[in-house]
PDB file of C-alpha atoms and ligand atoms in Angstrom:
ATOM      1  CA  MET A   1       7.826   7.478 -18.393  1.00 51.00           C
ATOM      2  CA  ASN A   2       6.272   5.030 -20.320  1.00 70.00           C
ATOM      3  CA  LYS A   3       7.707   2.055 -19.438  1.00 91.00           C
ATOM      4  CA  ILE A   4       5.433  -0.667 -18.187  1.00 97.00           C
ATOM      5  CA  ILE A   5       6.118  -0.894 -14.265  1.00 98.00           C
ATOM      6  CA  THR A   6       7.150  -4.636 -12.805  1.00 98.00           C
ATOM      7  CA  LEU A   7       7.908  -6.036  -9.580  1.00 98.00           C
ATOM      8  CA  SER A   8      11.694  -6.243 -11.062  1.00 98.00           C
ATOM      9  CA  THR A   9      11.445  -2.415 -11.697  1.00 98.00           C
ATOM     10  CA  LEU A  10      10.463  -1.761  -8.227  1.00 98.00           C
ATOM     11  CA  LYS A  11      13.414  -3.751  -7.026  1.00 98.00           C
ATOM     12  CA  SER A  12      16.074  -2.003  -9.307  1.00 98.00           C
ATOM     13  CA  MET A  13      14.639   1.736  -8.214  1.00 98.00           C
ATOM     14  CA  ARG A  14      14.990   0.571  -4.818  1.00 98.00           C
ATOM     15  CA  ASP A  15      18.560  -0.737  -5.708  1.00 98.00           C
ATOM     16  CA  LYS A  16      19.105   2.596  -7.213  1.00 98.00           C
ATOM     17  CA  GLY A  17      18.065   4.635  -4.517  1.00 98.00           C
ATOM     18  CA  GLU A  18      15.069   5.943  -6.891  1.00 98.00           C
ATOM     19  CA  LYS A  19      12.173   6.537  -4.753  1.00 98.00           C
ATOM     20  CA  ILE A  20       8.699   4.601  -5.594  1.00 98.00           C
ATOM     21  CA  ALA A  21       5.706   7.107  -5.506  1.00 98.00           C
ATOM     22  CA  VAL A  22       2.461   4.599  -4.750  1.00 99.00           C
ATOM     23  CA  LEU A  23      -1.179   5.867  -4.772  1.00 98.00           C
ATOM     24  CA  THR A  24      -4.566   4.313  -3.613  1.00 98.00           C
ATOM     25  CA  CYS A  25      -6.867   4.309  -6.662  1.00 99.00           C
ATOM     26  CA  TYR A  26     -10.516   2.951  -7.202  1.00 99.00           C
ATOM     27  CA  ASP A  27     -11.679   3.449 -10.662  1.00 98.00           C
ATOM     28  CA  ALA A  28     -10.356   4.128 -14.307  1.00 98.00           C
ATOM     29  CA  GLY A  29     -10.798   7.587 -14.598  1.00 98.00           C
ATOM     30  CA  PHE A  30      -8.498   8.247 -11.706  1.00 98.00           C
ATOM     31  CA  ALA A  31      -6.030   5.430 -13.041  1.00 98.00           C
ATOM     32  CA  ARG A  32      -5.465   7.019 -16.178  1.00 98.00           C
ATOM     33  CA  VAL A  33      -4.603  10.494 -14.820  1.00 98.00           C
ATOM     34  CA  LEU A  34      -2.848   8.735 -12.022  1.00 98.00           C
ATOM     35  CA  ASP A  35      -1.145   6.598 -14.346  1.00 98.00           C
ATOM     36  CA  ALA A  36      -0.156   9.801 -17.330  1.00 98.00           C
ATOM     37  CA  ALA A  37       1.141  11.625 -13.767  1.00 98.00           C
ATOM     38  CA  GLY A  38       3.965   9.099 -13.266  1.00 98.00           C
ATOM     39  CA  VAL A  39       2.631   7.625 -10.599  1.00 98.00           C
ATOM     40  CA  ASP A  40       4.522   3.876 -10.219  1.00 98.00           C
ATOM     41  CA  VAL A  41       2.155   1.747  -8.240  1.00 99.00           C
ATOM     42  CA  LEU A  42      -1.481   2.001  -7.986  1.00 99.00           C
ATOM     43  CA  LEU A  43      -2.790   0.782  -5.019  1.00 99.00           C
ATOM     44  CA  VAL A  44      -6.359  -0.501  -4.819  1.00 99.00           C
ATOM     45  CA  GLY A  45      -6.420  -0.094  -1.011  1.00 98.00           C
ATOM     46  CA  ASP A  46      -9.508  -1.518   1.054  1.00 98.00           C
ATOM     47  CA  SER A  47      -9.752   2.007   2.109  1.00 98.00           C
ATOM     48  CA  LEU A  48     -12.421   2.053  -0.469  1.00 98.00           C
ATOM     49  CA  GLY A  49     -14.539   0.688   2.432  1.00 98.00           C
ATOM     50  CA  MET A  50     -14.014   4.100   4.224  1.00 97.00           C
ATOM     51  CA  VAL A  51     -13.407   6.802   1.516  1.00 97.00           C
ATOM     52  CA  ILE A  52     -15.923   5.536  -0.946  1.00 98.00           C
ATOM     53  CA  GLN A  53     -18.626   3.369   0.414  1.00 98.00           C
ATOM     54  CA  GLY A  54     -18.283   5.393   3.990  1.00 96.00           C
ATOM     55  CA  HIS A  55     -17.763   3.134   6.402  1.00 97.00           C
ATOM     56  CA  ALA A  56     -15.948   3.436   9.800  1.00 96.00           C
ATOM     57  CA  SER A  57     -13.591   0.391   9.000  1.00 98.00           C
ATOM     58  CA  THR A  58     -12.153  -0.996   6.134  1.00 98.00           C
ATOM     59  CA  LEU A  59     -13.328  -4.616   7.737  1.00 98.00           C
ATOM     60  CA  PRO A  60     -17.171  -4.756   5.681  1.00 98.00           C
ATOM     61  CA  VAL A  61     -15.573  -4.768   2.400  1.00 98.00           C
ATOM     62  CA  LYS A  62     -15.972  -7.729   0.641  1.00 98.00           C
ATOM     63  CA  LEU A  63     -13.843  -9.763  -2.441  1.00 99.00           C
ATOM     64  CA  ALA A  64     -16.358  -9.279  -4.871  1.00 98.00           C
ATOM     65  CA  GLU A  65     -15.999  -5.549  -4.619  1.00 99.00           C
ATOM     66  CA  MET A  66     -12.463  -5.396  -4.396  1.00 99.00           C
ATOM     67  CA  THR A  67     -12.861  -7.473  -7.332  1.00 99.00           C
ATOM     68  CA  TYR A  68     -14.883  -5.506  -9.325  1.00 99.00           C
ATOM     69  CA  HIS A  69     -12.704  -1.973  -8.136  1.00 99.00           C
ATOM     70  CA  THR A  70      -9.387  -4.199  -9.232  1.00 99.00           C
ATOM     71  CA  ARG A  71     -10.869  -4.573 -12.775  1.00 99.00           C
ATOM     72  CA  CYS A  72     -11.648  -0.927 -13.002  1.00 99.00           C
ATOM     73  CA  VAL A  73      -8.328   0.382 -12.361  1.00 99.00           C
ATOM     74  CA  ALA A  74      -6.823  -2.380 -14.814  1.00 98.00           C
ATOM     75  CA  ALA A  75      -8.925  -1.210 -17.488  1.00 98.00           C
ATOM     76  CA  GLY A  76      -7.713   2.912 -17.010  1.00 98.00           C
ATOM     77  CA  THR A  77      -4.134   1.573 -16.559  1.00 98.00           C
ATOM     78  CA  GLU A  78      -1.086   1.719 -19.066  1.00 98.00           C
ATOM     79  CA  ARG A  79       2.040   1.311 -17.323  1.00 98.00           C
ATOM     80  CA  ALA A  80       1.771   1.774 -13.335  1.00 98.00           C
ATOM     81  CA  PHE A  81       2.147  -1.373 -11.286  1.00 98.00           C
ATOM     82  CA  ILE A  82      -1.389  -2.313 -10.060  1.00 99.00           C
ATOM     83  CA  VAL A  83      -1.264  -3.879  -6.407  1.00 99.00           C
ATOM     84  CA  ALA A  84      -4.637  -4.892  -4.798  1.00 99.00           C
ATOM     85  CA  ASP A  85      -5.917  -5.423  -1.108  1.00 99.00           C
ATOM     86  CA  LEU A  86      -7.417  -8.649  -0.002  1.00 99.00           C
ATOM     87  CA  PRO A  87      -9.792  -7.899   2.043  1.00 99.00           C
ATOM     88  CA  PHE A  88     -10.798  -8.764   5.786  1.00 98.00           C
ATOM     89  CA  GLY A  89     -11.978 -12.478   6.132  1.00 98.00           C
ATOM     90  CA  SER A  90     -10.763 -13.558   2.382  1.00 98.00           C
ATOM     91  CA  TYR A  91      -7.326 -14.731   3.367  1.00 98.00           C
ATOM     92  CA  GLN A  92      -6.828 -15.451   7.085  1.00 98.00           C
ATOM     93  CA  PRO A  93      -8.434 -18.808   7.396  1.00 98.00           C
ATOM     94  CA  SER A  94      -5.780 -20.843   5.531  1.00 98.00           C
ATOM     95  CA  PRO A  95      -3.441 -20.301   2.720  1.00 98.00           C
ATOM     96  CA  GLY A  96      -5.579 -22.179   0.136  1.00 98.00           C
ATOM     97  CA  HIS A  97      -8.470 -19.424   1.324  1.00 98.00           C
ATOM     98  CA  ALA A  98      -5.553 -16.939   0.291  1.00 98.00           C
ATOM     99  CA  PHE A  99      -4.959 -18.303  -3.084  1.00 98.00           C
ATOM    100  CA  SER A 100      -8.767 -18.373  -4.119  1.00 98.00           C
ATOM    101  CA  ALA A 101      -9.299 -14.857  -3.294  1.00 99.00           C
ATOM    102  CA  SER A 102      -6.025 -13.259  -5.176  1.00 99.00           C
ATOM    103  CA  ALA A 103      -6.979 -15.517  -8.214  1.00 98.00           C
ATOM    104  CA  ARG A 104     -10.119 -13.904  -8.559  1.00 98.00           C
ATOM    105  CA  LEU A 105      -7.652 -10.205  -7.529  1.00 99.00           C
ATOM    106  CA  MET A 106      -5.252 -11.267  -9.935  1.00 99.00           C
ATOM    107  CA  ALA A 107      -7.819 -12.719 -12.994  1.00 99.00           C
ATOM    108  CA  ALA A 108      -9.258  -8.503 -12.667  1.00 99.00           C
ATOM    109  CA  GLY A 109      -5.964  -7.257 -13.411  1.00 98.00           C
ATOM    110  CA  ALA A 110      -3.857  -6.971  -9.938  1.00 99.00           C
ATOM    111  CA  HIS A 111      -0.471  -8.085 -10.305  1.00 98.00           C
ATOM    112  CA  MET A 112       0.241  -8.278  -7.155  1.00 99.00           C
ATOM    113  CA  VAL A 113      -1.966  -8.935  -3.650  1.00 99.00           C
ATOM    114  CA  LYS A 114      -1.859  -7.066  -0.262  1.00 99.00           C
ATOM    115  CA  LEU A 115      -2.217  -8.585   2.940  1.00 99.00           C
ATOM    116  CA  GLU A 116      -2.096  -7.559   6.804  1.00 98.00           C
ATOM    117  CA  GLY A 117       0.019  -9.720   9.322  1.00 98.00           C
ATOM    118  CA  GLY A 118       3.661 -10.712  10.698  1.00 98.00           C
ATOM    119  CA  ALA A 119       4.576 -13.438  11.769  1.00 97.00           C
ATOM    120  CA  VAL A 120       1.242 -15.184  11.357  1.00 98.00           C
ATOM    121  CA  MET A 121       1.027 -14.773   7.861  1.00 98.00           C
ATOM    122  CA  VAL A 122       4.444 -16.171   6.830  1.00 98.00           C
ATOM    123  CA  ASP A 123       3.237 -19.594   5.555  1.00 98.00           C
ATOM    124  CA  THR A 124       0.737 -17.868   3.607  1.00 98.00           C
ATOM    125  CA  VAL A 125       3.264 -15.614   1.846  1.00 99.00           C
ATOM    126  CA  ALA A 126       5.002 -18.919   0.635  1.00 98.00           C
ATOM    127  CA  PHE A 127       2.099 -20.382   0.052  1.00 98.00           C
ATOM    128  CA  LEU A 128       1.048 -17.753  -2.540  1.00 99.00           C
ATOM    129  CA  THR A 129       4.518 -16.936  -4.137  1.00 98.00           C
ATOM    130  CA  GLN A 130       5.320 -20.378  -4.631  1.00 98.00           C
ATOM    131  CA  ARG A 131       2.151 -20.740  -6.871  1.00 98.00           C
ATOM    132  CA  GLY A 132       2.960 -17.416  -8.695  1.00 98.00           C
ATOM    133  CA  ILE A 133       0.914 -14.590  -6.944  1.00 98.00           C
ATOM    134  CA  PRO A 134       3.469 -11.494  -6.044  1.00 98.00           C
ATOM    135  CA  VAL A 135       2.432 -10.308  -2.302  1.00 99.00           C
ATOM    136  CA  CYS A 136       3.006  -7.126  -0.702  1.00 99.00           C
ATOM    137  CA  ALA A 137       2.976  -7.558   3.415  1.00 99.00           C
ATOM    138  CA  HIS A 138       1.562  -4.860   5.475  1.00 99.00           C
ATOM    139  CA  LEU A 139       2.746  -4.549   9.172  1.00 98.00           C
ATOM    140  CA  GLY A 140       2.962  -1.732  11.700  1.00 98.00           C
ATOM    141  CA  LEU A 141      -0.837  -0.091  12.019  1.00 98.00           C
ATOM    142  CA  LEU A 142      -3.172  -2.681  10.474  1.00 98.00           C
ATOM    143  CA  PRO A 143      -6.488  -1.439   9.888  1.00 98.00           C
ATOM    144  CA  GLN A 144      -8.346  -5.031   9.567  1.00 98.00           C
ATOM    145  CA  SER A 145      -7.415  -5.704  13.108  1.00 98.00           C
ATOM    146  CA  VAL A 146      -8.363  -1.874  14.364  1.00 98.00           C
ATOM    147  CA  ASN A 147     -10.809  -3.861  17.098  1.00 97.00           C
ATOM    148  CA  GLN A 148      -7.759  -5.822  18.472  1.00 96.00           C
ATOM    149  CA  ILE A 149      -5.538  -2.902  18.098  1.00 95.00           C
ATOM    150  CA  GLY A 150      -7.874  -0.605  20.253  1.00 95.00           C
ATOM    151  CA  GLY A 151      -7.722   2.284  17.041  1.00 95.00           C
ATOM    152  CA  TYR A 152      -5.699   3.971  14.784  1.00 96.00           C
ATOM    153  CA  LYS A 153      -2.443   4.089  16.843  1.00 96.00           C
ATOM    154  CA  VAL A 154       1.180   4.399  16.097  1.00 98.00           C
ATOM    155  CA  GLN A 155       3.097   0.782  16.351  1.00 98.00           C
ATOM    156  CA  GLY A 156       6.561  -0.224  17.132  1.00 97.00           C
ATOM    157  CA  ARG A 157       6.778   2.389  19.894  1.00 97.00           C
ATOM    158  CA  GLU A 158       8.150   0.200  22.520  1.00 97.00           C
ATOM    159  CA  ASP A 159      11.994  -1.534  22.149  1.00 98.00           C
ATOM    160  CA  ALA A 160      10.009  -5.355  22.154  1.00 98.00           C
ATOM    161  CA  ALA A 161       7.361  -4.102  19.419  1.00 98.00           C
ATOM    162  CA  ALA A 162      10.140  -2.861  17.438  1.00 98.00           C
ATOM    163  CA  ALA A 163      12.444  -5.858  17.447  1.00 98.00           C
ATOM    164  CA  GLN A 164       9.374  -7.924  16.603  1.00 98.00           C
ATOM    165  CA  LEU A 165       8.075  -5.448  13.684  1.00 98.00           C
ATOM    166  CA  ILE A 166      12.206  -6.266  12.212  1.00 98.00           C
ATOM    167  CA  ALA A 167      11.847  -9.956  12.921  1.00 98.00           C
ATOM    168  CA  ASP A 168       8.490 -10.034  11.079  1.00 98.00           C
ATOM    169  CA  ALA A 169       9.669  -8.305   8.062  1.00 98.00           C
ATOM    170  CA  ARG A 170      12.263 -10.253   7.428  1.00 98.00           C
ATOM    171  CA  ALA A 171      10.992 -13.332   7.678  1.00 98.00           C
ATOM    172  CA  LEU A 172       7.898 -11.978   5.459  1.00 98.00           C
ATOM    173  CA  GLU A 173      11.044 -10.854   2.772  1.00 98.00           C
ATOM    174  CA  ALA A 174      12.565 -14.828   3.370  1.00 98.00           C
ATOM    175  CA  ALA A 175       8.981 -16.185   2.527  1.00 98.00           C
ATOM    176  CA  GLY A 176       8.479 -14.435  -0.782  1.00 98.00           C
ATOM    177  CA  ALA A 177       7.406 -11.090   0.218  1.00 98.00           C
ATOM    178  CA  GLY A 178       7.905  -8.672  -2.750  1.00 98.00           C
ATOM    179  CA  LEU A 179       6.863  -5.775  -1.055  1.00 98.00           C
ATOM    180  CA  ILE A 180       6.385  -4.536   2.877  1.00 98.00           C
ATOM    181  CA  VAL A 181       4.294  -1.719   3.279  1.00 99.00           C
ATOM    182  CA  LEU A 182       4.781   0.088   7.013  1.00 98.00           C
ATOM    183  CA  GLU A 183       1.805   1.731   8.620  1.00 98.00           C
ATOM    184  CA  MET A 184       2.148   4.447  11.061  1.00 98.00           C
ATOM    185  CA  VAL A 185       5.671   3.500  12.521  1.00 98.00           C
ATOM    186  CA  PRO A 186       8.106   5.836  14.109  1.00 98.00           C
ATOM    187  CA  ALA A 187      10.734   7.034  11.214  1.00 98.00           C
ATOM    188  CA  ALA A 188      13.904   5.904  12.746  1.00 98.00           C
ATOM    189  CA  LEU A 189      11.964   1.882  13.069  1.00 98.00           C
ATOM    190  CA  ALA A 190      10.810   2.538   9.312  1.00 98.00           C
ATOM    191  CA  LYS A 191      14.701   3.251   8.219  1.00 98.00           C
ATOM    192  CA  ALA A 192      16.068  -0.082  10.418  1.00 98.00           C
ATOM    193  CA  VAL A 193      13.339  -1.901   8.417  1.00 98.00           C
ATOM    194  CA  THR A 194      14.662  -0.450   5.360  1.00 98.00           C
ATOM    195  CA  GLU A 195      17.980  -1.594   5.771  1.00 98.00           C
ATOM    196  CA  ALA A 196      17.548  -4.918   6.991  1.00 98.00           C
ATOM    197  CA  LEU A 197      15.552  -6.080   3.825  1.00 98.00           C
ATOM    198  CA  ALA A 198      16.685  -6.520   0.156  1.00 98.00           C
ATOM    199  CA  ILE A 199      13.004  -5.631  -1.001  1.00 98.00           C
ATOM    200  CA  PRO A 200      11.546  -2.335  -1.191  1.00 98.00           C
ATOM    201  CA  THR A 201       9.495  -1.107   2.138  1.00 99.00           C
ATOM    202  CA  ILE A 202       6.537   1.572   1.260  1.00 99.00           C
ATOM    203  CA  GLY A 203       5.707   3.941   4.103  1.00 98.00           C
ATOM    204  CA  ILE A 204       2.698   5.668   5.484  1.00 98.00           C
ATOM    205  CA  GLY A 205       3.238   7.592   8.274  1.00 98.00           C
ATOM    206  CA  ALA A 206       6.592   5.847   8.277  1.00 98.00           C
ATOM    207  CA  GLY A 207       9.380   8.721   7.536  1.00 98.00           C
ATOM    208  CA  VAL A 208      10.982   9.283   4.492  1.00 98.00           C
ATOM    209  CA  ASP A 209      13.788   6.973   4.718  1.00 98.00           C
ATOM    210  CA  CYS A 210      11.638   3.855   3.017  1.00 98.00           C
ATOM    211  CA  SER A 211      11.840   2.983  -0.461  1.00 98.00           C
ATOM    212  CA  GLY A 212       8.907   5.139  -1.356  1.00 98.00           C
ATOM    213  CA  GLN A 213       5.730   6.141  -0.286  1.00 98.00           C
ATOM    214  CA  VAL A 214       1.885   5.754  -0.447  1.00 98.00           C
ATOM    215  CA  LEU A 215      -1.275   7.912   0.362  1.00 98.00           C
ATOM    216  CA  VAL A 216      -4.476   7.440   0.201  1.00 98.00           C
ATOM    217  CA  LEU A 217      -6.005   9.479  -2.680  1.00 98.00           C
ATOM    218  CA  TYR A 218      -9.088  11.183  -1.144  1.00 98.00           C
ATOM    219  CA  ASP A 219      -6.550  12.493   1.136  1.00 97.00           C
ATOM    220  CA  LEU A 220      -3.886  13.481  -1.105  1.00 98.00           C
ATOM    221  CA  LEU A 221      -7.239  15.550  -2.867  1.00 98.00           C
ATOM    222  CA  GLY A 222      -8.028  17.071   0.271  1.00 96.00           C
ATOM    223  CA  LEU A 223     -11.754  14.784   0.428  1.00 96.00           C
ATOM    224  CA  VAL A 224     -11.505  13.794   3.783  1.00 91.00           C
ATOM    225  CA  PRO A 225     -12.790  15.584   7.106  1.00 88.00           C
ATOM    226  CA  ARG A 226     -10.078  15.239   8.938  1.00 88.00           C
ATOM    227  CA  ALA A 227      -6.908  14.256   7.168  1.00 90.00           C
ATOM    228  CA  PRO A 228      -4.057  12.465   9.304  1.00 95.00           C
ATOM    229  CA  LYS A 229      -1.097  13.827  10.526  1.00 95.00           C
ATOM    230  CA  PHE A 230       1.146  11.940   8.027  1.00 97.00           C
ATOM    231  CA  SER A 231      -0.979  13.306   4.638  1.00 97.00           C
ATOM    232  CA  LYS A 232      -0.682  16.113   2.566  1.00 97.00           C
ATOM    233  CA  ASN A 233      -3.277  18.136   0.556  1.00 97.00           C
ATOM    234  CA  PHE A 234      -1.490  18.259  -2.731  1.00 98.00           C
ATOM    235  CA  LEU A 235      -4.732  19.657  -4.803  1.00 98.00           C
ATOM    236  CA  ALA A 236      -3.818  23.064  -2.826  1.00 96.00           C
ATOM    237  CA  GLY A 237      -1.746  25.320  -4.630  1.00 95.00           C
ATOM    238  CA  ASN A 238      -1.897  22.872  -7.793  1.00 97.00           C
ATOM    239  CA  ASP A 239      -4.058  23.497 -10.915  1.00 96.00           C
ATOM    240  CA  GLY A 240      -6.543  20.217 -10.988  1.00 97.00           C
ATOM    241  CA  ILE A 241      -6.183  16.425 -10.071  1.00 98.00           C
ATOM    242  CA  GLU A 242      -2.890  15.281 -12.607  1.00 98.00           C
ATOM    243  CA  ALA A 243      -0.901  18.215 -11.462  1.00 98.00           C
ATOM    244  CA  ALA A 244      -1.390  17.463  -7.896  1.00 98.00           C
ATOM    245  CA  ALA A 245      -0.276  14.069  -8.781  1.00 98.00           C
ATOM    246  CA  ARG A 246       2.309  14.980 -10.358  1.00 98.00           C
ATOM    247  CA  ALA A 247       3.623  17.426  -7.409  1.00 98.00           C
ATOM    248  CA  TYR A 248       3.286  14.130  -5.044  1.00 98.00           C
ATOM    249  CA  VAL A 249       5.555  12.305  -7.467  1.00 98.00           C
ATOM    250  CA  ALA A 250       8.210  14.827  -7.494  1.00 98.00           C
ATOM    251  CA  ALA A 251       7.942  15.386  -3.450  1.00 98.00           C
ATOM    252  CA  VAL A 252       8.142  11.475  -3.320  1.00 98.00           C
ATOM    253  CA  LYS A 253      11.209  11.079  -5.362  1.00 98.00           C
ATOM    254  CA  ASP A 254      13.113  14.288  -4.051  1.00 98.00           C
ATOM    255  CA  GLY A 255      12.702  13.307  -0.690  1.00 98.00           C
ATOM    256  CA  SER A 256      10.660  16.464   0.217  1.00 98.00           C
ATOM    257  CA  PHE A 257       7.749  14.396   1.181  1.00 98.00           C
ATOM    258  CA  PRO A 258       7.021  13.400   4.044  1.00 98.00           C
ATOM    259  CA  ALA A 259       8.753  16.140   6.076  1.00 97.00           C
ATOM    260  CA  ALA A 260       9.465  16.088   9.680  1.00 96.00           C
ATOM    261  CA  GLU A 261       5.778  16.675  10.515  1.00 97.00           C
ATOM    262  CA  HIS A 262       4.460  14.033   8.883  1.00 97.00           C
ATOM    263  CA  ALA A 263       6.629  11.288  10.587  1.00 96.00           C
ATOM    264  CA  PHE A 264       6.174  10.059  14.132  1.00 97.00           C
TER     265      PHE A 264
HETATM  266  O1  LIG B 301      -6.286   0.156   1.733  1.00 66.90           O
HETATM  267  C1  LIG B 301      -5.139   1.225   1.866  1.00 66.90           C
HETATM  268  O2  LIG B 301      -5.383   2.168   1.136  1.00 66.90           O
HETATM  269  C2  LIG B 301      -4.009   0.992   2.246  1.00 66.90           C
HETATM  270  C3  LIG B 301      -3.030   2.062   2.757  1.00 66.90           C
HETATM  271  C4  LIG B 301      -3.003   2.653   3.848  1.00 66.90           C
HETATM  272  C5  LIG B 301      -1.482   1.427   2.374  1.00 66.90           C
HETATM  273  O3  LIG B 301      -3.741  -0.188   2.393  1.00 66.90           O
END
């Protein structure tokens, strides 16, 4: 339980079939509790723009804010692997922009950065990983593209879109991505992507067959007015936040979360 988690640990968990439990985290106090509860990966998600800052999307989040929250989470973490989101606008213009932004998050304590996008991000992923920055890619529903997509909708339902998503995942892996988040895609597609790759996939609204699961902490604690279909309130029926996080970790590891009702 006390062993420090690295990217190699996550890869070997995937190879052994041990599920990876991930939660978003935005400050040192929660980081201490989630770390003690056995959460493998803490994601400093740009979802903080919605759950902490109260915006309607993740688009207003700034790099300075992500850097601040990453430093807070790192201060409270002893063993978990820390992934930090590159916010909207900080990496899309060029691989050079992505490197400069990632360097700030890594200096603040991140062990890996996360960016959204498929084929269009392949060169950026190669640029970062060849220069020592591990990258988690994010496919399926891309919250930073919500205006382009037209809402928070399930992605990859049509055959062409599903084939494109699998091709994107393969290309990102070949470019050096170490993890791939799959958000709001049909469970069968997430399973196909997971089987097509040698790196771990982390699902959110993507069914039980991913290598691991992630939830937004505030959803897990029932702190949002309208919880998404794919989330579950783990505080209900558990005695406090650490117990809720332990129950989530146990449910991810034994495959009881997500259930069919949480999938598409
Ligand atoms: O920002 C975030 O919390 C995320 C998760 C939804 C995966 O990217």
